[in-house]
C-alpha cells in the first residue's frame, strides 16, 4: 500500500473487561462485560505539509486563565517550577524528569491542572499532577502508582494531554511491568481520575499523543517497533469504555519522531477529523484521519450495561437543598465545587416539576447539572442517607 494514497482500514471493535475506579469519597466500580461490536472504517490520507509540528522536551508550558492571569511552568535543573504572571516562582516538584515536557490546562473557573513525569531519588518515573485552585497550588500527587524504575532518564516521554471543558484525557508510556501505553480520564478537571486503560498492541516504544472529542471518546496514537520498522498506531476509546482494535496509520523504515494528533473538525453532523504530524525520512509529513460516521460509532459502542442518558448529562453535583420554590421551578442548593466548572457556592437551579415536587429542604443530594442557555438545570437527583 502506497503511503501517499488514501486508505480505508477496516476495524472491528472488541469489548474488554474494564474496571473503572473513581478516586473520591464516592468510589464506584463498574465491570464491563466483553461484547463483540460492529466493524467500522478509518480513512487515512496523506497531506502536503511545510513546517512540522513537534513536541519538544523541556519546553515551558503556559496557560491563560479566563481572568487574564498567565500560568507558566518550566524546569530549573530537575526542579519543576511554576508562577502566576511575573510573581515569584514556586517549586511544584523538586525532583522531576527534566527530559519530559509538562502539560498545563486551564479551566473556566480560573483553576488549572499541571501534569508531568515525576522522578524520585530511587528513579521512579510515574506521572504526577497538581491542581491550581482558589489562587494557590495544591500539593502534588501521583496519578497512579506504577513504580516505573529506570536510571536512564526518559527523553520526550512526557504525558500527552487534551481537554474539553473540565473533561481531561491523559496518555503516557510506562515500562513498570513491561512497555505499555496507558490512558486515563477525568470529568472533574483532574480532581478524580478513572483507572487507566491499556491501549498498546505488541511492542510499544512510546511517543504518545491524545485527542479528546466532543462525544467523550479519546483517540490515542503511539509508536511501536516491529521487526526493523517503526509503526504509528491509532486506537479509539469510547466514552463508555469500548476499545477499538489498533489501526496502523503509518509504517516506516525511519524514525517518525514524536507524532502529534490534532483535532481539526469535530462536533457537527459529519465525521470527526484529526491531523497526524510526524517525520518521514527526516522530512515533515502529515496525514488526515477521518473517523467513521457518528451513527456507526454509536452502534459499535452499544452495551447492555450502559448508563441511562440522565446519568451522563452535564456534571456531577453534591450538596444540600436550601430552598424549594415551586413558583419559580427552582431548587437552591448549597453545593461543593464542581472542579473546572464552578466554585463551592449556593446556587439556584431550574428543575422539572416532578423533581420540584419530590425535593425537600434539608436533603443531602447527589445530582447532575447542565447549563442550557443562560440557566443551570438539575437532573437525576438522588437523596443521600442522613449522616
GROMACS .gro file of C-alpha atoms in nm:
model
  387
    1UNK     CA    1   0.000   0.000   0.000
    2UNK     CA    2   0.148   0.333  -0.104
    3UNK     CA    3   0.194   0.581   0.185
    4UNK     CA    4   0.089   0.863  -0.042
    5UNK     CA    5  -0.253   0.717  -0.125
    6UNK     CA    6  -0.581   0.742   0.063
    7UNK     CA    7  -0.654   0.422   0.250
    8UNK     CA    8  -0.953   0.267   0.425
    9UNK     CA    9  -0.865   0.049   0.724
   10UNK     CA   10  -1.141  -0.181   0.846
   11UNK     CA   11  -1.150  -0.229   1.223
   12UNK     CA   12  -1.360  -0.448   1.448
   13UNK     CA   13  -1.432  -0.320   1.797
   14UNK     CA   14  -1.381  -0.553   2.090
   15UNK     CA   15  -1.502  -0.521   2.448
   16UNK     CA   16  -1.258  -0.598   2.723
   17UNK     CA   17  -1.330  -0.625   3.094
   18UNK     CA   18  -1.275  -0.272   3.222
   19UNK     CA   19  -1.273  -0.166   3.586
   20UNK     CA   20  -1.344   0.199   3.648
   21UNK     CA   21  -1.236   0.339   3.985
   22UNK     CA   22  -1.324   0.696   4.079
   23UNK     CA   23  -1.080   0.806   4.346
   24UNK     CA   24  -1.316   1.015   4.557
   25UNK     CA   25  -1.531   0.976   4.864
   26UNK     CA   26  -1.791   0.811   4.641
   27UNK     CA   27  -1.594   0.524   4.481
   28UNK     CA   28  -1.798   0.333   4.224
   29UNK     CA   29  -1.657   0.028   4.046
   30UNK     CA   30  -1.813  -0.078   3.717
   31UNK     CA   31  -1.710  -0.404   3.547
   32UNK     CA   32  -1.796  -0.416   3.177
   33UNK     CA   33  -1.860  -0.744   3.001
   34UNK     CA   34  -1.689  -0.846   2.679
   35UNK     CA   35  -1.916  -0.783   2.378
   36UNK     CA   36  -1.837  -0.804   2.007
   37UNK     CA   37  -1.920  -0.484   1.819
   38UNK     CA   38  -1.973  -0.396   1.452
   39UNK     CA   39  -1.679  -0.307   1.228
   40UNK     CA   40  -1.604   0.044   1.109
   41UNK     CA   41  -1.359   0.218   0.874
   42UNK     CA   42  -1.100   0.486   0.944
   43UNK     CA   43  -0.991   0.691   0.641
   44UNK     CA   44  -0.621   0.775   0.635
   45UNK     CA   45  -0.499   1.021   0.372
   46UNK     CA   46  -0.157   1.176   0.325
   47UNK     CA   47  -0.132   1.557   0.327
   48UNK     CA   48   0.117   1.800   0.180
   49UNK     CA   49   0.295   1.985   0.461
   50UNK     CA   50   0.554   2.254   0.515
   51UNK     CA   51   0.678   2.313   0.869
   52UNK     CA   52   0.640   2.013   1.102
   53UNK     CA   53   0.452   2.030   1.431
   54UNK     CA   54   0.665   1.881   1.706
   55UNK     CA   55   0.672   1.819   2.079
   56UNK     CA   56   0.991   1.943   2.247
   57UNK     CA   57   1.138   1.814   2.576
   58UNK     CA   58   1.190   2.083   2.844
   59UNK     CA   59   0.966   2.328   2.656
   60UNK     CA   60   0.791   2.560   2.905
   61UNK     CA   61   0.415   2.518   2.933
   62UNK     CA   62   0.175   2.815   2.952
   63UNK     CA   63  -0.198   2.853   3.015
   64UNK     CA   64  -0.411   3.168   3.026
   65UNK     CA   65  -0.691   3.171   3.282
   66UNK     CA   66  -1.028   3.330   3.198
   67UNK     CA   67  -0.945   3.624   3.430
   68UNK     CA   68  -0.636   3.703   3.219
   69UNK     CA   69  -0.366   3.566   3.450
   70UNK     CA   70  -0.099   3.355   3.284
   71UNK     CA   71   0.036   3.040   3.445
   72UNK     CA   72   0.379   2.921   3.337
   73UNK     CA   73   0.581   2.613   3.430
   74UNK     CA   74   0.937   2.511   3.340
   75UNK     CA   75   1.238   2.313   3.459
   76UNK     CA   76   1.525   2.453   3.662
   77UNK     CA   77   1.762   2.159   3.655
   78UNK     CA   78   1.544   1.873   3.779
   79UNK     CA   79   1.304   2.102   3.967
   80UNK     CA   80   0.967   2.180   3.811
   81UNK     CA   81   0.876   2.542   3.884
   82UNK     CA   82   0.563   2.747   3.820
   83UNK     CA   83   0.445   3.103   3.860
   84UNK     CA   84   0.150   3.333   3.800
   85UNK     CA   85   0.224   3.627   3.569
   86UNK     CA   86   0.558   3.764   3.694
   87UNK     CA   87   0.517   3.659   4.057
   88UNK     CA   88   0.789   3.476   4.248
   89UNK     CA   89   0.828   3.120   4.111
   90UNK     CA   90   0.713   2.827   4.323
   91UNK     CA   91   0.876   2.483   4.307
   92UNK     CA   92   0.599   2.232   4.236
   93UNK     CA   93   0.823   1.924   4.231
   94UNK     CA   94   1.190   1.945   4.337
   95UNK     CA   95   1.281   1.625   4.152
   96UNK     CA   96   1.110   1.561   3.817
   97UNK     CA   97   1.206   1.404   3.482
   98UNK     CA   98   1.353   1.709   3.311
   99UNK     CA   99   1.368   1.543   2.967
  100UNK     CA  100   0.989   1.517   2.950
  101UNK     CA  101   0.775   1.823   2.877
  102UNK     CA  102   0.498   1.904   3.128
  103UNK     CA  103   0.139   1.988   3.027
  104UNK     CA  104  -0.072   2.270   3.168
  105UNK     CA  105  -0.451   2.306   3.119
  106UNK     CA  106  -0.675   2.598   3.226
  107UNK     CA  107  -1.046   2.575   3.315
  108UNK     CA  108  -1.346   2.808   3.318
  109UNK     CA  109  -1.345   2.856   3.697
  110UNK     CA  110  -0.988   3.002   3.691
  111UNK     CA  111  -0.839   2.673   3.806
  112UNK     CA  112  -0.571   2.478   3.620
  113UNK     CA  113  -0.413   2.134   3.605
  114UNK     CA  114  -0.041   2.057   3.571
  115UNK     CA  115   0.067   1.707   3.463
  116UNK     CA  116   0.427   1.588   3.435
  117UNK     CA  117   0.654   1.286   3.463
  118UNK     CA  118   0.797   1.266   3.810
  119UNK     CA  119   1.125   1.131   3.941
  120UNK     CA  120   1.245   1.027   4.284
  121UNK     CA  121   1.588   0.967   4.440
  122UNK     CA  122   1.543   0.598   4.354
  123UNK     CA  123   1.443   0.682   3.992
  124UNK     CA  124   1.066   0.617   4.000
  125UNK     CA  125   0.923   0.786   3.688
  126UNK     CA  126   0.544   0.784   3.745
  127UNK     CA  127   0.301   1.052   3.618
  128UNK     CA  128   0.220   1.327   3.870
  129UNK     CA  129  -0.040   1.604   3.888
  130UNK     CA  130  -0.103   1.926   4.077
  131UNK     CA  131  -0.415   2.145   4.069
  132UNK     CA  132  -0.418   2.525   4.084
  133UNK     CA  133  -0.740   2.638   4.252
  134UNK     CA  134  -0.856   2.933   4.464
  135UNK     CA  135  -0.534   3.110   4.368
  136UNK     CA  136  -0.293   2.851   4.512
  137UNK     CA  137  -0.127   2.527   4.408
  138UNK     CA  138  -0.249   2.215   4.584
  139UNK     CA  139   0.011   1.953   4.686
  140UNK     CA  140   0.140   1.735   4.403
  141UNK     CA  141   0.021   1.375   4.388
  142UNK     CA  142   0.090   1.067   4.177
  143UNK     CA  143  -0.186   0.995   3.926
  144UNK     CA  144  -0.143   0.618   3.972
  145UNK     CA  145   0.146   0.436   4.138
  146UNK     CA  146   0.303   0.223   3.866
  147UNK     CA  147   0.656   0.236   4.013
  148UNK     CA  148   0.841   0.253   3.681
  149UNK     CA  149   1.202   0.249   3.797
  150UNK     CA  150   1.477   0.335   3.550
  151UNK     CA  151   1.813   0.501   3.595
  152UNK     CA  152   1.811   0.605   3.227
  153UNK     CA  153   1.616   0.932   3.206
  154UNK     CA  154   1.328   0.904   2.957
  155UNK     CA  155   1.353   1.169   2.685
  156UNK     CA  156   1.048   1.324   2.517
  157UNK     CA  157   0.813   1.089   2.703
  158UNK     CA  158   0.607   1.342   2.894
  159UNK     CA  159   0.232   1.294   2.934
  160UNK     CA  160   0.008   1.370   2.635
  161UNK     CA  161  -0.294   1.574   2.745
  162UNK     CA  162  -0.612   1.709   2.586
  163UNK     CA  163  -0.921   1.869   2.742
  164UNK     CA  164  -1.276   1.980   2.664
  165UNK     CA  165  -1.421   2.194   2.943
  166UNK     CA  166  -1.349   2.011   3.272
  167UNK     CA  167  -1.303   1.680   3.089
  168UNK     CA  168  -0.936   1.580   3.062
  169UNK     CA  169  -0.764   1.286   2.893
  170UNK     CA  170  -0.401   1.197   2.964
  171UNK     CA  171  -0.197   0.927   2.790
  172UNK     CA  172   0.155   0.815   2.872
  173UNK     CA  173   0.422   0.549   2.822
  174UNK     CA  174   0.545   0.333   3.108
  175UNK     CA  175   0.766   0.026   3.143
  176UNK     CA  176   0.677  -0.052   3.504
  177UNK     CA  177   0.553  -0.401   3.415
  178UNK     CA  178   0.676  -0.424   3.059
  179UNK     CA  179   0.634  -0.148   2.795
  180UNK     CA  180   0.277  -0.020   2.767
  181UNK     CA  181   0.064   0.281   2.677
  182UNK     CA  182  -0.193   0.388   2.936
  183UNK     CA  183  -0.484   0.634   2.913
  184UNK     CA  184  -0.687   0.784   3.197
  185UNK     CA  185  -0.965   1.042   3.203
  186UNK     CA  186  -1.114   1.288   3.448
  187UNK     CA  187  -1.450   1.465   3.428
  188UNK     CA  188  -1.360   1.689   3.722
  189UNK     CA  189  -1.062   1.891   3.595
  190UNK     CA  190  -0.820   1.639   3.741
  191UNK     CA  191  -0.973   1.618   4.090
  192UNK     CA  192  -1.052   1.248   4.035
  193UNK     CA  193  -0.926   1.003   3.772
  194UNK     CA  194  -1.054   0.677   3.628
  195UNK     CA  195  -0.837   0.366   3.636
  196UNK     CA  196  -0.620   0.365   3.321
  197UNK     CA  197  -0.694   0.175   3.004
  198UNK     CA  198  -0.402  -0.006   2.845
  199UNK     CA  199  -0.411   0.060   2.470
  200UNK     CA  200  -0.080  -0.063   2.317
  201UNK     CA  201  -0.058  -0.359   2.080
  202UNK     CA  202   0.266  -0.560   2.056
  203UNK     CA  203   0.587  -0.365   2.107
  204UNK     CA  204   0.531  -0.001   2.213
  205UNK     CA  205   0.824   0.238   2.244
  206UNK     CA  206   0.618   0.546   2.344
  207UNK     CA  207   0.581   0.880   2.156
  208UNK     CA  208   0.220   0.920   2.278
  209UNK     CA  209  -0.039   1.174   2.163
  210UNK     CA  210  -0.408   1.205   2.252
  211UNK     CA  211  -0.718   1.389   2.128
  212UNK     CA  212  -1.042   1.419   2.327
  213UNK     CA  213  -1.357   1.456   2.116
  214UNK     CA  214  -1.696   1.614   2.184
  215UNK     CA  215  -1.861   1.273   2.229
  216UNK     CA  216  -1.622   1.192   2.514
  217UNK     CA  217  -1.413   0.944   2.316
  218UNK     CA  218  -1.034   0.952   2.317
  219UNK     CA  219  -0.811   0.895   2.016
  220UNK     CA  220  -0.463   0.781   2.115
  221UNK     CA  221  -0.160   0.745   1.887
  222UNK     CA  222   0.179   0.594   1.970
  223UNK     CA  223   0.481   0.429   1.805
  224UNK     CA  224   0.569   0.058   1.806
  225UNK     CA  225   0.881  -0.117   1.675
  226UNK     CA  226   0.801  -0.422   1.462
  227UNK     CA  227   1.093  -0.608   1.304
  228UNK     CA  228   1.310  -0.325   1.166
  229UNK     CA  229   1.021  -0.082   1.106
  230UNK     CA  230   0.851   0.190   1.306
  231UNK     CA  231   0.469   0.177   1.312
  232UNK     CA  232   0.235   0.459   1.416
  233UNK     CA  233  -0.086   0.317   1.559
  234UNK     CA  234  -0.419   0.477   1.649
  235UNK     CA  235  -0.680   0.348   1.892
  236UNK     CA  236  -1.021   0.481   1.994
  237UNK     CA  237  -1.168   0.453   2.344
  238UNK     CA  238  -1.536   0.544   2.356
  239UNK     CA  239  -1.684   0.742   2.644
  240UNK     CA  240  -1.832   0.412   2.766
  241UNK     CA  241  -1.503   0.222   2.765
  242UNK     CA  242  -1.521   0.044   2.427
  243UNK     CA  243  -1.175  -0.021   2.277
  244UNK     CA  244  -1.123  -0.043   1.903
  245UNK     CA  245  -0.851  -0.267   1.771
  246UNK     CA  246  -0.541  -0.057   1.687
  247UNK     CA  247  -0.533   0.097   1.340
  248UNK     CA  248  -0.198   0.110   1.161
  249UNK     CA  249  -0.162   0.462   1.021
  250UNK     CA  250   0.199   0.461   0.900
  251UNK     CA  251   0.479   0.203   0.871
  252UNK     CA  252   0.829   0.339   0.810
  253UNK     CA  253   1.188   0.220   0.797
  254UNK     CA  254   1.300   0.550   0.953
  255UNK     CA  255   1.224   0.702   1.292
  256UNK     CA  256   0.895   0.903   1.276
  257UNK     CA  257   0.996   1.133   1.562
  258UNK     CA  258   0.717   1.216   1.807
  259UNK     CA  259   0.387   1.205   1.612
  260UNK     CA  260   0.128   1.460   1.720
  261UNK     CA  261  -0.252   1.428   1.690
  262UNK     CA  262  -0.454   1.749   1.649
  263UNK     CA  263  -0.834   1.789   1.624
  264UNK     CA  264  -0.924   1.977   1.308
  265UNK     CA  265  -1.300   1.907   1.284
  266UNK     CA  266  -1.541   1.779   1.548
  267UNK     CA  267  -1.884   1.839   1.696
  268UNK     CA  268  -2.102   1.860   1.383
  269UNK     CA  269  -2.308   1.605   1.188
  270UNK     CA  270  -2.013   1.497   0.970
  271UNK     CA  271  -1.737   1.256   1.076
  272UNK     CA  272  -1.465   1.398   1.304
  273UNK     CA  273  -1.121   1.454   1.154
  274UNK     CA  274  -0.774   1.471   1.303
  275UNK     CA  275  -0.433   1.564   1.170
  276UNK     CA  276  -0.130   1.346   1.240
  277UNK     CA  277   0.210   1.518   1.209
  278UNK     CA  278   0.527   1.307   1.207
  279UNK     CA  279   0.867   1.273   1.035
  280UNK     CA  280   0.942   1.061   0.729
  281UNK     CA  281   1.299   1.030   0.602
  282UNK     CA  282   1.386   1.331   0.823
  283UNK     CA  283   1.125   1.546   0.646
  284UNK     CA  284   0.790   1.667   0.783
  285UNK     CA  285   0.489   1.456   0.691
  286UNK     CA  286   0.122   1.462   0.783
  287UNK     CA  287  -0.197   1.261   0.739
  288UNK     CA  288  -0.567   1.341   0.756
  289UNK     CA  289  -0.751   1.089   0.974
  290UNK     CA  290  -1.129   1.074   0.920
  291UNK     CA  291  -1.333   0.877   1.172
  292UNK     CA  292  -1.643   0.674   1.084
  293UNK     CA  293  -1.987   0.829   1.080
  294UNK     CA  294  -2.121   0.902   1.429
  295UNK     CA  295  -2.411   0.657   1.382
  296UNK     CA  296  -2.170   0.371   1.314
  297UNK     CA  297  -1.963   0.461   1.618
  298UNK     CA  298  -2.275   0.475   1.834
  299UNK     CA  299  -2.376   0.130   1.711
  300UNK     CA  300  -2.031  -0.004   1.797
  301UNK     CA  301  -2.047   0.144   2.146
  302UNK     CA  302  -2.375  -0.022   2.249
  303UNK     CA  303  -2.356  -0.214   2.577
  304UNK     CA  304  -2.630  -0.359   2.797
  305UNK     CA  305  -2.457  -0.205   3.097
  306UNK     CA  306  -2.460   0.150   2.957
  307UNK     CA  307  -2.590   0.414   3.197
  308UNK     CA  308  -2.915   0.597   3.127
  309UNK     CA  309  -2.882   0.931   2.942
  310UNK     CA  310  -2.979   1.127   3.254
  311UNK     CA  311  -2.688   0.962   3.439
  312UNK     CA  312  -2.442   1.120   3.197
  313UNK     CA  313  -2.580   1.471   3.141
  314UNK     CA  314  -2.364   1.762   3.244
  315UNK     CA  315  -2.162   1.738   3.565
  316UNK     CA  316  -2.190   1.562   3.899
  317UNK     CA  317  -2.302   1.779   4.190
  318UNK     CA  318  -2.313   1.712   4.565
  319UNK     CA  319  -2.485   1.939   4.816
  320UNK     CA  320  -2.779   2.017   5.046
  321UNK     CA  321  -3.116   2.159   4.942
  322UNK     CA  322  -3.171   2.502   5.098
  323UNK     CA  323  -3.489   2.624   4.925
  324UNK     CA  324  -3.755   2.459   4.706
  325UNK     CA  325  -3.965   2.715   4.516
  326UNK     CA  326  -4.248   2.567   4.303
  327UNK     CA  327  -4.348   2.917   4.186
  328UNK     CA  328  -4.019   2.968   4.001
  329UNK     CA  329  -3.948   2.596   3.940
  330UNK     CA  330  -3.614   2.632   4.117
  331UNK     CA  331  -3.419   2.446   4.381
  332UNK     CA  332  -3.149   2.636   4.570
  333UNK     CA  333  -2.858   2.417   4.677
  334UNK     CA  334  -2.553   2.473   4.897
  335UNK     CA  335  -2.305   2.263   4.699
  336UNK     CA  336  -1.944   2.156   4.677
  337UNK     CA  337  -1.719   2.277   4.398
  338UNK     CA  338  -1.751   2.122   4.053
  339UNK     CA  339  -1.382   2.125   3.955
  340UNK     CA  340  -1.323   2.314   3.634
  341UNK     CA  341  -1.684   2.441   3.622
  342UNK     CA  342  -1.792   2.634   3.934
  343UNK     CA  343  -1.671   2.701   4.285
  344UNK     CA  344  -1.840   2.580   4.603
  345UNK     CA  345  -2.135   2.812   4.649
  346UNK     CA  346  -2.510   2.849   4.695
  347UNK     CA  347  -2.675   2.828   4.354
  348UNK     CA  348  -3.035   2.839   4.227
  349UNK     CA  349  -3.106   2.565   3.970
  350UNK     CA  350  -3.408   2.512   3.746
  351UNK     CA  351  -3.571   2.168   3.767
  352UNK     CA  352  -3.859   1.973   3.613
  353UNK     CA  353  -4.195   1.966   3.801
  354UNK     CA  354  -4.153   1.607   3.922
  355UNK     CA  355  -3.817   1.693   4.081
  356UNK     CA  356  -3.961   2.008   4.239
  357UNK     CA  357  -4.247   1.806   4.390
  358UNK     CA  358  -4.014   1.543   4.537
  359UNK     CA  359  -3.744   1.777   4.670
  360UNK     CA  360  -3.739   1.867   5.039
  361UNK     CA  361  -3.549   2.136   5.224
  362UNK     CA  362  -3.251   1.997   5.413
  363UNK     CA  363  -3.199   1.689   5.196
  364UNK     CA  364  -2.837   1.599   5.115
  365UNK     CA  365  -2.830   1.500   4.749
  366UNK     CA  366  -2.627   1.381   4.455
  367UNK     CA  367  -2.743   1.514   4.119
  368UNK     CA  368  -2.638   1.606   3.768
  369UNK     CA  369  -2.637   1.963   3.646
  370UNK     CA  370  -2.618   2.102   3.294
  371UNK     CA  371  -2.618   2.453   3.152
  372UNK     CA  372  -2.894   2.507   2.896
  373UNK     CA  373  -2.883   2.858   2.754
  374UNK     CA  374  -2.824   3.102   3.042
  375UNK     CA  375  -2.961   2.869   3.313
  376UNK     CA  376  -2.830   2.571   3.511
  377UNK     CA  377  -3.072   2.275   3.534
  378UNK     CA  378  -3.083   1.979   3.775
  379UNK     CA  379  -3.133   1.617   3.665
  380UNK     CA  380  -3.123   1.275   3.828
  381UNK     CA  381  -3.148   1.386   4.191
  382UNK     CA  382  -3.066   1.113   4.443
  383UNK     CA  383  -3.107   1.165   4.817
  384UNK     CA  384  -2.817   1.065   5.042
  385UNK     CA  385  -2.871   0.876   5.367
  386UNK     CA  386  -2.853   1.127   5.656
  387UNK     CA  387  -2.518   1.113   5.839
   0.00000   0.00000   0.00000
